Short mmCIF file of C-alpha atoms in Angstrom, two decimals:
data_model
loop_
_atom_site.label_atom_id
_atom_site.label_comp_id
_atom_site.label_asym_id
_atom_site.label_seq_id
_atom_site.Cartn_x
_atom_site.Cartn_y
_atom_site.Cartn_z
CA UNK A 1 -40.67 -15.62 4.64
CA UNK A 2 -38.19 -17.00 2.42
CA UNK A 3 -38.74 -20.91 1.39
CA UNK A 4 -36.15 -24.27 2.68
CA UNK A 5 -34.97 -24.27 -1.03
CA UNK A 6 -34.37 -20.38 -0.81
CA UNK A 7 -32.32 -20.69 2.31
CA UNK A 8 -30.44 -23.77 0.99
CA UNK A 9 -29.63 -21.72 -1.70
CA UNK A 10 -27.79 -19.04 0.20
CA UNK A 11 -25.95 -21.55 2.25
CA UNK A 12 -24.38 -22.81 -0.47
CA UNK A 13 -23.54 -19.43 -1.97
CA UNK A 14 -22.08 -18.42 1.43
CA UNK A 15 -20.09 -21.41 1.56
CA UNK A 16 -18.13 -21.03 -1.88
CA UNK A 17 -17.75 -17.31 -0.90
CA UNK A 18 -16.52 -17.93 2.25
CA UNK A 19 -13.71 -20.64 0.51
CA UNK A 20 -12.85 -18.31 -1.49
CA UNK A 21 -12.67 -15.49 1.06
CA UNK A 22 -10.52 -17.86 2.82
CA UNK A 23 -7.93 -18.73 0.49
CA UNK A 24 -7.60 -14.59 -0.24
CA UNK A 25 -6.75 -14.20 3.54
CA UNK A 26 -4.02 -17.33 3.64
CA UNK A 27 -2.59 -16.16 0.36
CA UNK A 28 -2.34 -12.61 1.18
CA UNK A 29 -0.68 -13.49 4.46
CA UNK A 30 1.80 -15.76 3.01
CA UNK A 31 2.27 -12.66 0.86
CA UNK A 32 2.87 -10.20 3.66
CA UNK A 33 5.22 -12.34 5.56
CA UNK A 34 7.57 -12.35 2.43
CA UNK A 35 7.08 -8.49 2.60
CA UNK A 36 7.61 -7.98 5.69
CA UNK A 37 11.27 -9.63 5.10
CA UNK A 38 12.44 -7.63 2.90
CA UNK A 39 11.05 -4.37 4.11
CA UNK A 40 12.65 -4.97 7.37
CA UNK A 41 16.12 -5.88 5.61
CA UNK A 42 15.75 -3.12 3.62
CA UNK A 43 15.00 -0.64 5.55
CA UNK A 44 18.66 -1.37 8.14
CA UNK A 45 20.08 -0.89 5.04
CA UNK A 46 18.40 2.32 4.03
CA UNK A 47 18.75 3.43 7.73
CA UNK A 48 22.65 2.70 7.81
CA UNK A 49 23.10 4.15 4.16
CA UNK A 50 21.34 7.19 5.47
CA UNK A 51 23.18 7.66 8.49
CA UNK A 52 26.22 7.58 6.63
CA UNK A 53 25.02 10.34 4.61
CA UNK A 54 23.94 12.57 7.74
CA UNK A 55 27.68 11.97 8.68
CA UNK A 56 29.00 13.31 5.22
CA UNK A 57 26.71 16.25 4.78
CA UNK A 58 28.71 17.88 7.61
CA UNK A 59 31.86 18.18 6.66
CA UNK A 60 33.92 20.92 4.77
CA UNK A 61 32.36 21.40 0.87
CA UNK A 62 29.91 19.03 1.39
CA UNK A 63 27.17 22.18 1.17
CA UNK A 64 28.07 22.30 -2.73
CA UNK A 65 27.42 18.55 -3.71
CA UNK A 66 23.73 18.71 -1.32
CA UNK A 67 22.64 22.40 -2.73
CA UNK A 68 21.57 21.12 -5.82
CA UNK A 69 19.02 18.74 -4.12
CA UNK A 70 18.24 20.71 -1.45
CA UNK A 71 16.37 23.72 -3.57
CA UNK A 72 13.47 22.83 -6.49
CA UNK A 73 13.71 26.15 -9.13
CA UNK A 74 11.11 24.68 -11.40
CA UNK A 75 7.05 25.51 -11.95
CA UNK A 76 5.75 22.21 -11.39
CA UNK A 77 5.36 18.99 -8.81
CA UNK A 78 5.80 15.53 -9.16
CA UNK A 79 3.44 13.32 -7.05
CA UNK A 80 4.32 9.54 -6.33
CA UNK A 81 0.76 7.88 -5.42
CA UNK A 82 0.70 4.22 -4.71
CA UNK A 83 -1.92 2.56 -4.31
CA UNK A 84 -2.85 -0.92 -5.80
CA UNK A 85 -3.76 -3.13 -8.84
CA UNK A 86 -6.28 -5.13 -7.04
CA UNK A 87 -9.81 -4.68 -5.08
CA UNK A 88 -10.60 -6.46 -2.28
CA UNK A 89 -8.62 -4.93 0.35
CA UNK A 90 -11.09 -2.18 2.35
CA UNK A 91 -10.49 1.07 2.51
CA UNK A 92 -6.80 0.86 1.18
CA UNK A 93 -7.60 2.77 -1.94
CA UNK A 94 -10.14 4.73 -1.20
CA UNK A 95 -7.68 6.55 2.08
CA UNK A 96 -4.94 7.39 -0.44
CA UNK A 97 -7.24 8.58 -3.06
CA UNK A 98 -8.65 10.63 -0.34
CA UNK A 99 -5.36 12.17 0.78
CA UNK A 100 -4.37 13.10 -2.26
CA UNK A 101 -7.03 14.85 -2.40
CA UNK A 102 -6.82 16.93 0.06
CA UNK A 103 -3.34 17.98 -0.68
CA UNK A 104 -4.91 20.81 -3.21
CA UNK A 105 -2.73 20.14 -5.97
CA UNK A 106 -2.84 22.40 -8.93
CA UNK A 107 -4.39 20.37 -12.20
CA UNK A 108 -2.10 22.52 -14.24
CA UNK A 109 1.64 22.14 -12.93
CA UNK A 110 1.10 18.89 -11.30
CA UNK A 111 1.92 15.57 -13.05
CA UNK A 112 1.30 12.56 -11.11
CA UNK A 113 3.13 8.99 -11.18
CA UNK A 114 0.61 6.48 -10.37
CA UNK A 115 1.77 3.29 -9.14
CA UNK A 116 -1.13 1.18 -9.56
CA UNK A 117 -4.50 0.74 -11.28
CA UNK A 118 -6.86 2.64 -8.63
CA UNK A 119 -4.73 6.01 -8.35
CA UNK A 120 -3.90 6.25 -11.99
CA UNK A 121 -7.85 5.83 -12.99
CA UNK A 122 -8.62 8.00 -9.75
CA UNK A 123 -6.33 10.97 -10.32
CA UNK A 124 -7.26 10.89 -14.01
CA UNK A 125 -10.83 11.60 -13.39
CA UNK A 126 -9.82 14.64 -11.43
CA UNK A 127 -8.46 15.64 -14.43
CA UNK A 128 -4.88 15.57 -13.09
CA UNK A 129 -1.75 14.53 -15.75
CA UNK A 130 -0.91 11.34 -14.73
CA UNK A 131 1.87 8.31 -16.01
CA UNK A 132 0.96 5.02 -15.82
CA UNK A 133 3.17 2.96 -13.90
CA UNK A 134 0.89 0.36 -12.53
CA UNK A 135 3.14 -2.73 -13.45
CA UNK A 136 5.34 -1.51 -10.52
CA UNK A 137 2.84 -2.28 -7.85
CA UNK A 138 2.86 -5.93 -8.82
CA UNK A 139 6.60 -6.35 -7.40
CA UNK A 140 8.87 -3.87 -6.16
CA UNK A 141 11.61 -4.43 -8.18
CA UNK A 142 14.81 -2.55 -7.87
CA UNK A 143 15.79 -1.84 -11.47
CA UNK A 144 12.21 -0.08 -12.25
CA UNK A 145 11.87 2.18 -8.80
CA UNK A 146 15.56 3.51 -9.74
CA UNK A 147 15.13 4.30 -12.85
CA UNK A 148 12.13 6.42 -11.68
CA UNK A 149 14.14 7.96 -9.14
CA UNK A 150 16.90 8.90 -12.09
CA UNK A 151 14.07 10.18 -14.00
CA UNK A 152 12.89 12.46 -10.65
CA UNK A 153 16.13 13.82 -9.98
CA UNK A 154 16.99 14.67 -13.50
CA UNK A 155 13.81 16.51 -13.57
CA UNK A 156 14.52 17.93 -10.42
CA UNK A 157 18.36 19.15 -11.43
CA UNK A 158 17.45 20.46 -14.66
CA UNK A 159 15.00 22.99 -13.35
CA UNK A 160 11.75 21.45 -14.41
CA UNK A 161 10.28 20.07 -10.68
CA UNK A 162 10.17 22.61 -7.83
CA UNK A 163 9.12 19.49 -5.53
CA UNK A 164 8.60 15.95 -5.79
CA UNK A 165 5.44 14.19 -3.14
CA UNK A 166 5.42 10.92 -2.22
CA UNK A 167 2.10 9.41 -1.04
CA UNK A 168 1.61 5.82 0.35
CA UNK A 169 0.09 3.67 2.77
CA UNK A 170 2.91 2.60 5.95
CA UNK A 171 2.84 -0.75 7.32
CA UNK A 172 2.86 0.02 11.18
CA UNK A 173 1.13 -3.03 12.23
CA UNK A 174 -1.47 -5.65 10.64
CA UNK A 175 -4.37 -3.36 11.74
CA UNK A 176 -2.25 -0.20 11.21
CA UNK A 177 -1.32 0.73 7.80
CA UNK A 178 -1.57 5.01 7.85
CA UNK A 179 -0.84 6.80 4.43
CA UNK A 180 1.43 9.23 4.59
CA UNK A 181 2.89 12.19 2.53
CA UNK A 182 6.87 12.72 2.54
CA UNK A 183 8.83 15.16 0.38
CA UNK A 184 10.91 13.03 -1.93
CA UNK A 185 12.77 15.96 -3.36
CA UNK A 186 14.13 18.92 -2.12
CA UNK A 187 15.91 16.84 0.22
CA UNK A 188 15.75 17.52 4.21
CA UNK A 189 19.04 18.63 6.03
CA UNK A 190 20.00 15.58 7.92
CA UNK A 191 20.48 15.41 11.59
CA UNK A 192 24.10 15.99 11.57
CA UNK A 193 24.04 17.98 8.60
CA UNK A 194 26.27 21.64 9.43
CA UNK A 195 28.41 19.07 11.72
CA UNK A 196 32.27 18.34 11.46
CA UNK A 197 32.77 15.07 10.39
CA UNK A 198 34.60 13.56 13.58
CA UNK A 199 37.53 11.22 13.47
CA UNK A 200 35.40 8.04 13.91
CA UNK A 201 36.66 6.92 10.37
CA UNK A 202 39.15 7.41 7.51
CA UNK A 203 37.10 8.56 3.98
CA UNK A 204 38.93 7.59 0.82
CA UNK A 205 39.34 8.88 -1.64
CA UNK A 206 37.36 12.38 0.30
CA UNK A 207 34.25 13.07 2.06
CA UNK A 208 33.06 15.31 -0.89
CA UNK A 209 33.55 12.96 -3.49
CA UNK A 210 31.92 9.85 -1.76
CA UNK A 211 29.02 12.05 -0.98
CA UNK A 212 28.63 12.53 -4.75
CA UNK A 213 28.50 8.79 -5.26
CA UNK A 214 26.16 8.10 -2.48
CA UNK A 215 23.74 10.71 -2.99
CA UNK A 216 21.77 9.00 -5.74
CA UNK A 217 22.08 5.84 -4.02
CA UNK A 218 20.38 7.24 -1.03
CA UNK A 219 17.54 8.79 -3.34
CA UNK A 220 17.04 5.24 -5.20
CA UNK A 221 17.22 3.37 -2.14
CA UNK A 222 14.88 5.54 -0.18
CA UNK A 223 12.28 5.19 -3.45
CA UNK A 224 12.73 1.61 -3.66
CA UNK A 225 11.88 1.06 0.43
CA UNK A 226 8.72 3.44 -0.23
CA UNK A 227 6.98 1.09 -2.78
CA UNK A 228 8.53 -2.43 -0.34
CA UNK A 229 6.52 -0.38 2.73
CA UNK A 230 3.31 0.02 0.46
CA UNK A 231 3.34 -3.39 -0.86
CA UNK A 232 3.80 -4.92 2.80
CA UNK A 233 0.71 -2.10 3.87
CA UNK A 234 -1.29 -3.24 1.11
CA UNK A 235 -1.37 -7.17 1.96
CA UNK A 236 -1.88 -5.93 5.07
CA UNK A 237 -5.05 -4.53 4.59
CA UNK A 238 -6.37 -7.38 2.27
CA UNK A 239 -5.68 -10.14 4.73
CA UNK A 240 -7.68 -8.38 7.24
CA UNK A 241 -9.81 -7.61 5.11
CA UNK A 242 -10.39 -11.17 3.87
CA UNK A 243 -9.70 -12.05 7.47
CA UNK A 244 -13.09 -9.70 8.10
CA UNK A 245 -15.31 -10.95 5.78
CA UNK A 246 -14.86 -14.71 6.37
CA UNK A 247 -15.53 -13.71 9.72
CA UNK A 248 -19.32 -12.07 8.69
CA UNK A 249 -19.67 -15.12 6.50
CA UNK A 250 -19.23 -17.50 9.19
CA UNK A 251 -21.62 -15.47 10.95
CA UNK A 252 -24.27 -15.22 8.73
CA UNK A 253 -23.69 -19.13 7.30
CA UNK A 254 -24.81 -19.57 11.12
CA UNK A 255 -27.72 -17.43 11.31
CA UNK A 256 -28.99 -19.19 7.95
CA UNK A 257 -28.32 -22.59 9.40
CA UNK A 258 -30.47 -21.58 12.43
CA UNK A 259 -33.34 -20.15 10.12
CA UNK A 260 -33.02 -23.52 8.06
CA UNK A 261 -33.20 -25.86 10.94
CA UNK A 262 -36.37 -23.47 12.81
CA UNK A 263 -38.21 -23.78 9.15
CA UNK A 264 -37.56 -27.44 8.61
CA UNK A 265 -38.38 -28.46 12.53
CA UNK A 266 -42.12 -26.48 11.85
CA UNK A 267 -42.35 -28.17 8.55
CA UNK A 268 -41.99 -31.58 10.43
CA UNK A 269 -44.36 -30.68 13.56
CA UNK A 270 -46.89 -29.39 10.72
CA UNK A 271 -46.60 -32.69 9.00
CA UNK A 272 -47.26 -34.63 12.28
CA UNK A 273 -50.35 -32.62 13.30
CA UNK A 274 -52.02 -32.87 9.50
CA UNK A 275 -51.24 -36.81 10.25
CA UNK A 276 -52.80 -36.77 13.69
CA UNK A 277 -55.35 -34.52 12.85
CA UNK A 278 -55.97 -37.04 9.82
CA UNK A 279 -56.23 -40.01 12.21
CA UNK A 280 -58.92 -38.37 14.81
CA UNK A 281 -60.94 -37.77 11.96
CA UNK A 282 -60.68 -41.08 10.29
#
């Protein structure tokens, strides 16, 4: 049975844990409320860019401008895997590097942009090709996901990518953050792709050639809301995570406290009987 001193000693270790457990879970949730800003006014953006698209893509010549994006001619694929640059968040990590997994990529035509420390060290032990891009999962800033969409598409256009994957952890809830896997590139028809235009509105100077200019918008934008969605999943999981384990401390700081108190009460009542016990003699 483990000494007063022994016990005492664990208290105090669960007590600094559980401060610093503590201040992980409030920092992380200031973290995801900021997140969760900016992936919600990004993604009505995204959503009303997009529909405006959908619109475009049905009228007359507007097959020529999406055919380009719409077919991959190359050999290999292009995988997007975010994870993140930090521990300390559950299973976060270890679910994406699991998916991927399980997507049977080919080692030899597969090149893989990590975003973030654990996917780029994962996928490189399974011997995949893989870019480091893991100062992008510190902030999701605009400038850096577009120019990795430029560099995706050009790829794409000039025959060298048959298909570009996008894997990532979705902020549903603050207990539900599913990864998921989305084709990035060749794009999907939208839902009123093949339909006339209608004569809702008045496009200058055509349809055709403001498709051309939003087209890469749409592909940078939807990138750029991807890595907003995993940050937001990713404080997510570390504030309940944190949120978890303060929990178990508190529990076991009480359990100890109990074991402390039983110990130190029999140490007492043995003190009192040696004294008695002392006396009768005497």
């Amino acid at each position: 049975m483990a000494s007063l001193k022994e016990i005492r000693g664990r208290i105090g270790s669960v007590r600094q844990t559980l401060k610093i457990t503590s201040a992980m879970r409030l920092i992380s949730s200031a973290k995801l409320h900021s997140a969760q800003n900016a992936i919600s006014n990004m993604l009505a953006y995204e959503q009303s860019l997009r529909s405006v698209y959908d619109r475009l893509s049905g009228c007359e010549g507007a097959s020529e401008v999406v055919k380009p994006f719409a077919a991959g001619t190359g050999e290999r694929t292009a995988v997007v895997l975010v994870t993140s640059n930090r521990a300390l968040c559950g299973g976060f990590n270890a679910g994406l590097a699991k998916t991927f997994e399980e997507q049977d990529f080919d080692i030899g035509t597969t090149t893989v942009y990590a975003i973030g420390k654990f996917g780029y060290k994962a996928v490189r032990k399974l011997g995949f090709e893989a870019e480091n891009l893991c100062a992008m999962a510190e902030k999701a800033d605009y400038a850096a996901s577009a120019a990795l969409a430029e560099k995706l598409v050009s790829q794409f256009l000039d025959g060298k990518l048959s298909r570009v994957v996008l894997i990532y952890s979705h902020f549903a809830s603050m207990s539900n953050v599913p990864v998921k896997v989305e084709t990035y590139l060749p794009m999907v028809p939208g839902e009123s792709s093949g339909e006339p235009c209608g004569t809702d509105y008045i496009v200058e100077p055509s349809p055709v050639e403001v498709l051309e200019h939003l087209l890469p918008k749409v592909l940078k934008l939807s990138l750029h809301t991807v890595l907003l969605d995993a940050q937001a999943a990713e404080h997510a999981a570390r504030s309940l995570a944190m949120q978890m384990a303060t929990d178990n401390g508190n529990n076991l700081l009480a359990e100890l406290s109990l074991q402390y108190n039983k110990l130190r009460q029999q140490a007492i009542t043995n003190e009192i009987l040696d004294l008695v016990g002392g006396q009768i003699n005497h």
